[in-house]
């Protein structure tokens, strides 16, 4: 199977990328390489497979057969061990100019295996403005064999000077049928579960797969979607908010605790802790404390991001719920994301007005904005829950 | 425990992390020595800079048989070899020298503490007052040192006005004793020299706001902002107050006592207070007030230009959301 086989419902983008890969192969062979370019921006809604598309394209560039999917190069790109692919995944809240400068330096080298040097920057929208400007220099005057692959939700997330120097590949939200098809053929998910997961994830393939395969993820979604009908008193709102925030904190803890410990121990060892032998310093050598502090800051930023992402996922599930309510209220003939909760959706649609529903949606969106602006999550979610209970008060 | 003034021990270890009290303990020993011999020489050393042999040199008898006092502060930073030297010295101290070691407690330099204790040094522990009651006791004792007494209400007023820094409190007590006449220092005397509040917690503001005492709440808020309490802490205290209202108010009616405490996750004494505060609050009021707090948090985190305005606005909305029914 070609490396592009993983991209679901993205026929147009795949055609563009395959053509570029062919041109790139021509350039490697000494031709003019018309149709290939040095900077690409992959955009599309969350879950449409931006980084997968970028990875597939990277494999196609490095593979002698333009992405056969079974040679060494394709495999190495797939598992992330190819020496010519620098893979950047910002883990913290933002990506700094300093990090970007290091990245530019790495990207400036000649390819070790003779085809292309590729920098794959996932979530390039996390780059700060200063970082984006540092990146701009590299994208403006690239070395002949370096290719930048940036991923961002929308072209507008990148500063205009970068945008104008990249070729944009737009990925679309895959249709429910396409997602169902993938889940059934690739993960052997039973048809009804696949349909449920594809609808609930609204085109986010990764989320659909997690929903279909992981009982815990499904349970979490049930929890979140049970919130709207549980908000009868103000006490319930506070409790629901508390639960949401706690769950996201637990998520962050689960994802980071073990990792943090390993990283800290490794860094301490690097700075000489536990070294034995005559004349050796037993404690940290000079600079160790500073490095540890830097690591701690990074770890904290990463935990905050995981917490926010987890909370955001829950809020998006809620938005989808109210969107369904609105669809029913307006009698729109669209597929409901929460088909499994049609009864609840219809009840709420009857008992409230479209104005209420829109206000509730606004409250959720306001909460998302506040979370991004660093507002205390508990306060933001509490305010949202209270607004969901009685939307007229906002 | 205060050291024996008349006849200081040859080696004294002062343990405690409140700098002022340590200073005072050290100072009292030094002045006791000076009392018997005004010519006594005082060597004030800092732990990290003491070198090997320095103590031996300072403690060795001088030509004129003067007494000397060696003070080593931050004794936790002493080098291992110096510690060994000091412990050895403690077992056989010189006649004419008084050694005072100040150690903040804690694990660092524990070898010194244990070593000199075993070798027979006098140990003076100075405890930092942490509770408000202990601080009041400190004020009373301080005033008594100047041969005066202070009324409990006056002591409280002084504590409110000056804050909890012991050095400042002691200075204020000394100044009051100097400036006022009569045996007892009363509230009026304190009020003449001190007014306002040095420390306001967000919780005090929050309590006043949810009780609908807008004027007092704003006054406290301004004090808090003026004395540099972080706006974020005030917002979170306001949110906490409203959260308690919502939790206790929204709890099932049939829960009582420990069951209720378990349900809302608050200690019983707090539930009692929240229940009193609940009068006049309805669900709508709590919702509106909470929105105001959320937007205030956003404002103080950079969405607005003036945190003080955002806080005042939040406090006003909270007080106004209480309908008084």
XYZ file of C-alpha atoms in Angstrom:
719
model
C 0.000 0.000 0.000
C 1.326 3.437 -0.892
C 2.188 5.806 1.953
C -0.775 7.943 0.910
C -3.199 5.103 1.619
C -3.560 6.333 5.209
C -5.124 9.623 4.166
C -8.846 9.200 4.368
C -11.072 11.189 2.056
C -8.271 13.506 0.876
C -8.118 12.521 -2.808
C -7.404 16.030 -4.066
C -4.583 16.704 -1.641
C -3.068 13.300 -2.373
C -3.044 14.019 -6.104
C -1.158 17.285 -5.504
C 1.350 15.617 -3.210
C 1.965 12.692 -5.554
C 2.637 15.055 -8.418
C 5.066 17.026 -6.251
C 6.797 13.824 -5.160
C 7.284 12.862 -8.784
C 8.727 16.305 -9.528
C 10.995 15.972 -6.509
C 12.278 12.630 -7.775
C 12.963 14.353 -11.086
C 14.937 17.057 -9.260
C 16.977 14.442 -7.396
C 17.733 12.737 -10.696
C 19.067 16.032 -11.995
C 15.985 17.320 -13.799
C 14.335 20.699 -13.383
C 11.902 19.403 -10.772
C 9.090 21.692 -11.849
C 6.139 21.307 -9.471
C 8.217 20.747 -6.358
C 8.707 23.481 -3.788
C 10.682 23.896 -0.583
C 7.988 24.931 1.880
C 4.582 23.408 2.413
C 1.797 24.320 4.779
C -0.667 21.541 5.598
C -3.939 22.930 6.863
C -7.226 21.371 7.796
C -9.552 20.949 10.771
C -8.308 18.977 13.795
C -8.257 15.283 13.054
C -8.213 15.613 9.287
C -4.716 14.156 9.328
C -2.404 17.122 8.765
C 0.633 15.534 10.317
C -0.169 12.193 8.668
C -0.303 13.914 5.304
C 2.991 15.652 6.013
C 4.565 12.387 7.102
C 3.302 10.579 4.018
C 4.704 13.338 1.840
C 8.039 13.134 3.666
C 8.140 9.403 2.991
C 7.260 9.984 -0.652
C 10.116 12.460 -0.984
C 12.679 10.181 0.638
C 11.543 6.895 -0.933
C 13.207 6.016 -4.259
C 9.786 4.902 -5.547
C 7.959 8.020 -4.363
C 6.269 6.413 -1.391
C 6.017 2.669 -1.993
C 5.200 2.108 1.675
C 7.412 -0.938 2.170
C 11.014 0.139 1.559
C 13.466 1.092 4.323
C 13.033 4.821 3.790
C 9.226 4.659 4.020
C 9.445 2.536 7.129
C 11.981 4.797 8.805
C 9.877 7.875 8.141
C 6.843 6.041 9.470
C 8.450 5.176 12.807
C 10.251 8.518 13.002
C 13.827 7.248 12.780
C 14.873 8.555 9.368
C 18.067 10.590 9.735
C 16.927 13.227 7.252
C 13.584 13.963 8.902
C 13.586 16.335 11.852
C 10.249 15.900 13.535
C 9.057 18.765 15.739
C 6.144 18.285 18.094
C 5.761 21.279 20.418
C 4.835 19.805 23.765
C 4.496 22.969 25.797
C 2.104 25.847 25.448
C 4.246 27.552 22.833
C 7.367 27.099 20.735
C 10.052 29.677 21.407
C 12.289 31.662 19.079
C 15.334 30.029 20.655
C 14.063 26.568 19.840
C 13.238 27.708 16.331
C 16.771 28.990 15.751
C 18.161 25.593 16.722
C 15.694 24.084 14.322
C 16.767 26.393 11.509
C 20.352 25.308 12.086
C 19.378 21.637 11.885
C 17.383 22.274 8.751
C 20.312 23.939 7.052
C 22.405 20.769 6.782
C 22.775 18.708 3.639
C 20.770 15.467 3.521
C 22.746 12.490 4.830
C 21.230 9.979 2.446
C 21.370 12.213 -0.572
C 17.729 12.985 -1.342
C 16.151 15.685 0.848
C 16.470 17.100 4.345
C 13.010 17.491 5.768
C 11.785 19.424 8.786
C 8.286 18.379 9.778
C 6.796 20.944 12.134
C 3.556 19.745 13.708
C 1.342 22.382 15.317
C 3.378 25.184 13.772
C 0.694 27.548 15.049
C 2.209 27.074 18.515
C 5.254 29.025 17.388
C 5.317 32.454 18.981
C 5.496 35.495 16.735
C 9.227 35.855 17.367
C 9.675 32.169 16.588
C 7.730 32.507 13.366
C 9.957 35.387 12.328
C 13.050 33.298 13.045
C 11.564 30.576 10.891
C 10.840 33.036 8.133
C 14.536 33.606 7.469
C 15.030 29.912 6.786
C 11.967 29.617 4.615
C 12.875 32.719 2.677
C 16.290 31.506 1.543
C 16.310 27.757 1.834
C 19.287 25.479 1.142
C 18.696 23.661 -2.164
C 17.708 20.306 -0.667
C 15.778 21.322 2.437
C 12.003 20.969 2.586
C 9.888 22.536 5.318
C 6.566 20.862 6.107
C 4.461 22.969 8.467
C 1.114 21.905 9.895
C -1.522 24.286 11.260
C -5.316 24.219 11.545
C -5.776 27.129 9.172
C -3.504 29.279 6.977
C -4.591 32.227 9.126
C -2.792 30.693 12.100
C 0.563 31.471 10.500
C 1.901 34.979 10.054
C 1.266 36.262 6.561
C 4.933 36.400 5.578
C 5.281 32.683 6.203
C 1.976 31.876 4.590
C 2.962 33.641 1.389
C 6.147 31.591 1.093
C 4.482 28.222 1.530
C 2.447 26.129 -0.800
C -0.779 25.379 1.048
C -2.251 21.890 1.049
C -5.805 22.015 2.333
C -7.241 18.890 3.877
C -10.974 18.578 4.289
C -13.057 17.005 6.994
C -13.515 13.415 5.878
C -17.105 12.291 5.435
C -18.720 10.004 7.965
C -18.805 7.186 5.386
C -15.076 7.492 4.763
C -14.322 7.327 8.494
C -16.665 4.369 8.992
C -14.982 2.628 6.124
C -11.524 3.138 7.595
C -12.567 1.986 11.056
C -14.174 -1.155 9.641
C -11.431 -2.138 7.236
C -8.365 -1.128 9.214
C -9.342 -1.651 12.830
C -11.988 -4.359 12.427
C -14.570 -2.302 14.285
C -18.149 -3.655 14.060
C -20.332 -1.524 11.730
C -22.637 0.009 14.337
C -19.788 0.985 16.661
C -17.920 2.431 13.689
C -20.945 4.485 12.678
C -21.412 5.764 16.229
C -17.751 6.672 16.601
C -17.526 8.355 13.195
C -20.583 10.494 13.907
C -19.532 11.411 17.416
C -16.024 12.372 16.299
C -17.361 14.535 13.467
C -14.610 13.747 11.022
C -11.739 13.571 13.515
C -10.239 10.240 12.531
C -7.966 9.829 15.533
C -10.783 10.629 17.915
C -13.142 8.281 16.069
C -10.641 5.487 16.412
C -10.161 6.137 20.131
C -13.926 6.263 20.632
C -14.346 2.996 18.777
C -11.511 1.129 20.450
C -11.244 2.519 23.973
C -14.002 1.865 26.470
C -12.617 4.578 28.794
C -12.830 7.259 26.092
C -16.456 6.318 25.422
C -17.244 6.453 29.113
C -15.601 9.863 29.378
C -17.789 11.162 26.549
C -20.914 9.795 28.239
C -19.852 11.633 31.388
C -19.471 14.912 29.564
C -22.722 14.576 27.655
C -24.638 13.793 30.824
C -23.767 17.275 32.069
C -26.491 19.269 30.239
C -29.351 17.402 31.854
C -27.699 17.264 35.278
C -27.630 21.031 35.756
C -30.798 21.564 37.741
C -29.382 23.589 40.643
C -26.362 25.817 41.100
C -24.785 23.197 43.361
C -24.940 20.718 40.478
C -23.198 23.191 38.195
C -20.325 23.557 40.649
C -20.075 19.795 41.061
C -20.104 19.194 37.307
C -17.405 21.824 36.806
C -15.325 20.321 39.560
C -15.581 16.888 37.960
C -14.606 18.166 34.528
C -11.561 19.988 35.826
C -10.537 17.061 38.006
C -10.732 14.671 35.086
C -8.531 16.887 32.967
C -6.015 17.235 35.797
C -5.996 13.477 36.182
C -5.372 13.169 32.431
C -2.412 15.495 32.671
C -1.058 13.662 35.702
C -1.411 10.279 34.064
C 0.374 11.482 30.960
C 3.195 13.315 32.678
C 4.074 11.894 36.101
C 6.077 8.887 34.936
C 7.619 10.857 32.079
C 8.660 13.738 34.344
C 10.395 11.391 36.733
C 12.392 9.687 33.998
C 13.401 13.036 32.486
C 14.453 14.460 35.834
C 16.486 11.400 36.756
C 18.193 11.403 33.379
C 19.056 15.081 33.635
C 20.411 14.634 37.136
C 22.601 11.829 35.873
C 23.817 13.981 33.011
C 24.857 16.549 35.614
C 26.786 13.968 37.548
C 24.468 12.807 40.296
C 25.228 9.361 41.631
C 28.622 9.279 39.956
C 31.060 7.138 41.853
C 34.807 6.938 41.920
C 37.664 8.726 43.531
C 37.773 12.474 43.201
C 34.319 12.765 41.653
C 31.712 15.167 42.878
C 28.775 13.243 44.338
C 26.180 15.958 43.816
C 25.164 17.989 40.775
C 27.987 19.792 39.001
C 27.816 23.490 38.185
C 24.815 24.432 36.062
C 22.793 21.433 37.163
C 20.320 23.337 39.289
C 19.581 25.774 36.464
C 19.052 22.992 33.964
C 16.737 21.199 36.369
C 14.720 24.352 36.831
C 14.409 24.784 33.075
C 13.240 21.201 32.764
C 10.671 21.772 35.482
C 9.301 24.804 33.658
C 9.020 22.786 30.479
C 7.257 19.969 32.308
C 4.808 22.343 33.892
C 4.005 23.938 30.571
C 3.463 20.506 29.061
C 1.119 19.455 31.884
C -0.890 22.663 31.483
C -1.222 22.026 27.798
C -2.428 18.444 28.271
C -4.898 19.655 30.875
C -6.202 22.338 28.540
C -6.416 19.990 25.572
C -8.319 17.438 27.599
C -10.736 20.079 28.865
C -11.128 21.460 25.363
C -12.075 18.036 24.043
C -14.857 17.830 26.622
C -16.064 21.331 25.724
C -16.143 20.427 22.032
C -18.309 17.396 22.816
C -20.667 19.762 24.618
C -20.730 22.180 21.696
C -21.582 19.301 19.380
C -24.479 18.420 21.644
C -25.956 21.920 21.557
C -25.309 22.133 17.832
C -27.515 19.052 17.447
C -30.157 20.675 19.635
C -30.083 23.728 17.396
C -30.300 21.574 14.270
C -33.437 19.894 15.624
C -34.929 23.224 16.668
C -34.499 24.608 13.177
C -35.592 21.365 11.575
C -32.344 21.156 9.620
C -31.885 17.909 7.738
C -28.344 17.159 8.883
C -26.740 14.176 10.441
C -26.678 14.477 14.253
C -23.322 13.959 15.930
C -25.167 12.614 18.935
C -27.530 10.279 17.144
C -27.199 7.954 20.158
C -28.750 10.642 22.344
C -31.458 11.746 19.931
C -34.127 11.506 22.591
C -32.309 13.886 24.949
C -31.504 16.268 22.115
C -35.163 16.395 21.063
C -36.391 16.914 24.611
C -34.054 19.836 25.151
C -34.943 21.219 21.699
C -38.631 21.261 22.678
C -38.033 22.774 26.117
C -35.807 25.650 25.109
C -35.640 28.256 22.395
C -32.993 28.519 19.653
C -31.867 31.726 21.384
C -31.125 29.740 24.532
C -29.178 27.184 22.563
C -27.081 29.822 20.850
C -26.403 31.523 24.170
C -25.293 28.206 25.619
C -22.988 27.609 22.694
C -21.601 31.098 23.210
C -20.996 30.334 26.882
C -18.970 27.255 25.951
C -16.979 29.190 23.370
C -16.352 31.960 25.896
C -15.076 29.345 28.315
C -12.679 28.013 25.665
C -11.395 31.522 25.038
C -10.934 32.083 28.748
C -9.027 28.854 29.152
C -6.724 29.907 26.346
C -6.270 33.258 28.118
C -4.997 31.441 31.201
C -8.096 31.933 33.349
C -8.282 29.560 36.292
C -9.949 26.480 34.721
C -12.254 25.866 37.641
C -13.615 29.418 37.610
C -14.034 29.419 33.826
C -15.837 26.078 33.748
C -18.015 26.987 36.734
C -19.116 30.180 35.007
C -19.861 28.157 31.892
C -21.863 25.507 33.751
C -23.933 28.204 35.468
C -24.545 29.851 32.099
C -25.614 26.517 30.600
C -28.128 26.107 33.390
C -29.711 29.495 32.839
C -28.495 31.055 29.580
C -30.533 34.235 30.087
C -28.272 35.420 32.892
C -25.170 35.852 30.808
C 13.870 29.389 76.716
C 16.158 32.336 77.111
C 19.860 31.925 77.852
C 21.166 32.486 81.342
C 22.100 36.163 81.275
C 24.525 36.398 84.117
C 26.755 33.542 83.113
C 26.609 32.557 79.458
C 27.619 29.012 78.543
C 30.947 28.686 76.735
C 29.192 27.332 73.652
C 25.598 28.163 72.748
C 23.654 26.847 69.806
C 20.707 29.004 68.731
C 18.281 27.051 66.561
C 15.463 28.770 64.681
C 14.705 30.349 61.310
C 13.150 33.622 62.426
C 16.038 35.995 61.919
C 14.812 38.585 64.379
C 14.468 36.187 67.284
C 17.833 34.621 66.518
C 19.410 38.075 66.471
C 17.848 38.857 69.766
C 19.019 35.614 71.391
C 22.545 36.170 70.085
C 22.434 39.808 71.127
C 21.383 38.961 74.677
C 24.353 36.639 75.113
C 26.729 39.204 73.660
C 25.430 41.922 75.945
C 25.673 39.583 78.946
C 29.347 39.075 78.199
C 29.797 42.803 77.682
C 28.050 43.358 81.003
C 30.809 41.572 82.852
C 33.585 42.770 80.611
C 32.897 45.884 78.511
C 36.152 45.410 76.627
C 35.167 42.005 75.245
C 35.871 41.627 71.558
C 33.088 40.310 69.273
C 33.905 38.402 66.095
C 30.879 38.099 63.831
C 31.388 35.385 61.199
C 29.230 33.965 58.432
C 29.083 30.178 58.173
C 30.119 29.731 54.564
C 33.249 31.888 54.966
C 34.739 30.361 58.106
C 38.033 28.667 57.336
C 39.718 25.802 59.025
C 41.694 26.943 62.045
C 39.948 30.296 62.250
C 38.050 29.369 65.381
C 41.159 27.979 67.047
C 42.982 31.186 66.250
C 40.203 33.409 67.602
C 39.696 31.323 70.728
C 43.316 31.021 71.692
C 44.248 33.127 74.733
C 45.489 36.594 73.865
C 48.320 38.462 75.461
C 46.065 40.726 77.493
C 43.619 38.008 78.595
C 40.607 39.782 77.119
C 37.371 37.941 76.823
C 36.055 37.409 73.339
C 32.795 36.369 71.739
C 32.716 34.439 68.461
C 29.391 34.464 66.664
C 28.951 32.162 63.680
C 25.757 32.857 61.751
C 24.258 30.602 59.020
C 26.049 27.706 60.660
C 24.376 25.340 58.194
C 26.833 26.520 55.516
C 29.953 25.520 57.461
C 32.376 23.171 55.776
C 32.666 19.638 56.992
C 36.168 20.101 58.389
C 35.191 23.292 60.208
C 32.232 21.490 61.759
C 34.579 18.794 63.032
C 36.803 21.511 64.478
C 33.874 23.194 66.232
C 32.582 19.934 67.688
C 36.031 19.165 68.990
C 36.285 22.678 70.437
C 32.892 22.374 72.143
C 34.115 19.417 74.167
C 37.056 21.493 75.458
C 36.103 25.169 75.193
C 38.560 27.942 75.978
C 38.005 29.810 79.240
C 37.932 33.323 77.870
C 35.821 32.724 74.803
C 32.089 32.469 74.321
C 31.074 30.756 71.073
C 27.596 31.280 69.664
C 26.362 29.253 66.708
C 23.177 30.228 64.876
C 21.541 27.425 62.905
C 18.173 27.789 61.133
C 17.137 24.206 61.822
C 16.475 21.735 59.071
C 18.615 19.015 57.611
C 21.496 21.028 56.224
C 24.454 21.031 58.585
C 22.733 18.551 60.867
C 26.086 17.079 61.803
C 26.967 20.337 63.561
C 23.743 20.457 65.590
C 24.037 16.897 66.752
C 27.763 17.101 67.322
C 27.763 20.175 69.555
C 24.676 18.976 71.422
C 26.479 15.788 72.287
C 29.590 17.712 73.215
C 27.612 19.664 75.807
C 26.686 22.944 74.188
C 23.783 24.935 75.516
C 20.861 24.811 73.059
C 18.451 27.703 72.668
C 15.476 27.123 70.416
C 13.579 30.120 69.124
C 10.184 29.262 67.661
C 8.608 31.434 65.018
C 5.081 32.462 65.957
C 2.727 31.238 63.251
C -0.761 31.634 64.704
C -2.377 35.052 65.254
C -2.676 34.248 68.967
C 1.054 33.651 69.199
C 1.744 36.960 67.507
C -0.501 38.712 70.041
C 1.458 37.016 72.819
C 4.624 38.249 71.178
C 3.314 41.824 71.232
C 2.335 41.539 74.880
C 5.726 40.118 75.839
C 7.425 42.800 73.798
C 5.540 45.580 75.576
C 6.302 43.941 78.894
C 10.016 44.072 78.089
C 9.625 47.837 78.139
C 7.907 47.621 81.502
C 4.438 48.361 80.168
C 1.226 46.496 79.466
C -1.072 46.551 76.490
C -4.821 45.934 76.245
C -5.825 42.915 74.112
C -7.837 45.113 71.721
C -4.896 47.455 71.343
C -2.570 44.537 70.647
C -4.976 43.293 67.966
C -5.182 46.768 66.408
C -1.397 46.978 66.339
C -1.088 43.551 64.732
C -3.649 44.522 62.062
C -1.900 47.764 61.324
C 1.695 46.611 61.302
C 1.429 43.100 59.928
C 3.109 39.926 60.996
C 6.777 40.813 60.527
C 8.304 40.389 63.978
C 11.031 42.963 63.512
C 8.497 45.612 62.585
C 6.193 44.573 65.406
C 8.986 44.799 67.945
C 10.012 48.195 66.621
C 6.414 49.420 66.775
C 6.068 48.175 70.351
C 9.271 49.932 71.372
C 8.156 53.134 69.708
C 4.739 52.998 71.384
C 6.277 52.406 74.785
C 8.553 55.362 74.211
C 5.876 57.707 72.888
C 3.041 57.039 75.323
C 2.788 57.646 79.010
C 1.052 55.675 81.741
C 1.359 52.015 82.559
C -1.119 50.612 80.086
C -1.098 51.173 76.327
C -4.688 51.391 75.142
C -6.436 51.279 71.803
C -6.573 55.045 71.484
C -2.799 55.221 71.811
C -2.334 52.639 69.084
C -4.849 54.423 66.885
C -2.980 57.690 67.266
C 0.144 56.278 65.666
C -1.090 53.398 63.527
C -4.068 53.079 61.299
C -5.191 50.999 58.374
C -4.320 47.438 57.689
C -1.044 45.982 56.647
C -2.405 42.627 55.607
C -5.770 41.802 54.125
C -6.528 38.334 52.858
C -8.744 37.684 49.883
C -10.943 35.594 52.151
C -11.852 38.576 54.305
C -12.888 40.507 51.194
C -14.824 37.540 49.887
C -16.724 37.120 53.166
C -17.653 40.787 53.284
C -18.737 40.792 49.640
C -21.013 37.756 49.894
C -22.494 39.149 53.094
C -23.462 42.212 51.082
C -21.288 44.634 53.094
C -20.187 46.483 49.990
C -18.557 49.488 51.691
C -16.386 47.421 53.989
C -15.553 44.973 51.221
C -14.353 47.770 48.948
C -12.341 49.306 51.765
C -10.611 46.023 52.479
C -10.089 45.448 48.782
C -8.329 48.771 48.401
C -6.130 47.992 51.382
C -5.302 44.633 49.872
C -4.457 46.110 46.478
C -2.454 48.893 48.109
C -0.402 46.469 50.196
C 0.355 44.291 47.217
C -1.849 41.236 47.586
C -1.832 39.478 44.194
C -5.102 40.170 42.337
C -5.227 36.521 41.275
C -5.446 35.453 44.913
C -8.306 37.847 45.547
C -10.223 36.579 42.524
C -9.788 33.001 43.572
C -10.953 33.838 47.098
C -14.051 35.527 45.661
C -14.719 32.477 43.498
C -14.182 30.255 46.528
C -16.760 32.194 48.539
C -19.378 31.910 45.811
C -18.514 28.264 45.244
C -19.191 27.507 48.899
C -22.536 29.294 48.670
C -23.509 27.273 45.618
C -22.394 24.005 47.164
C -24.081 24.428 50.517
C -27.143 26.066 48.999
C -27.493 23.350 46.409
C -27.028 20.440 48.788
C -30.054 18.211 49.413
C -32.207 19.615 52.234
C -32.289 16.404 54.256
C -28.516 16.304 54.840
C -27.279 17.392 58.248
C -24.023 17.641 60.147
C -21.320 15.208 59.142
C -23.282 13.916 56.145
C -23.604 17.417 54.763
C -19.932 18.072 55.455
C -19.021 14.943 53.523
C -21.331 15.850 50.653
C -19.980 19.342 50.078
C -16.432 18.564 51.178
C -16.143 21.357 53.766
C -15.515 21.322 57.507
C -18.648 21.777 59.682
C -17.585 25.162 61.088
C -17.281 26.503 57.575
C -20.675 25.123 56.614
C -22.219 26.969 59.546
C -20.722 30.217 58.400
C -21.723 29.685 54.780
C -25.260 28.885 55.910
C -25.424 32.246 57.643
C -24.066 33.945 54.542
C -26.606 32.182 52.342
C -29.522 34.350 53.408
C -30.383 36.653 50.568
C -28.731 34.508 47.916
C -30.666 32.768 45.157
C -29.446 30.677 42.223
C -29.718 33.613 39.806
C -27.624 35.814 42.060
C -24.926 33.195 42.388
C -24.869 32.684 38.608
C -24.545 36.381 37.865
C -21.879 36.866 40.524
C -19.873 33.905 39.258
C -19.896 35.307 35.715
C -18.507 38.549 37.100
C -15.742 36.687 38.909
C -14.831 34.700 35.802
C -14.570 37.849 33.773
C -12.542 39.498 36.554
C -10.096 36.586 36.449
C -9.775 37.091 32.711
C -9.189 40.817 33.257
C -6.493 40.423 35.884
C -4.716 37.868 33.713
C -4.125 40.407 31.009
C -7.373 40.856 29.094
C -7.994 44.149 30.892
C -5.767 47.085 31.628
C -6.574 47.692 35.276
C -6.733 44.743 37.693
C -7.899 46.994 40.542
C -10.909 48.117 38.514
C -11.744 44.542 37.530
C -11.665 43.476 41.190
C -13.800 46.375 42.378
C -16.303 45.690 39.657
C -16.478 42.017 40.644
C -16.967 42.884 44.312
C -19.722 45.337 43.394
C -21.534 42.826 41.213
C -21.276 40.205 43.948
C -22.721 42.511 46.576
C -25.474 43.645 44.178
C -26.369 40.087 43.176
C -27.406 39.383 46.713
C -31.044 40.361 46.594
C -31.581 40.390 50.324
C -34.663 38.245 50.161
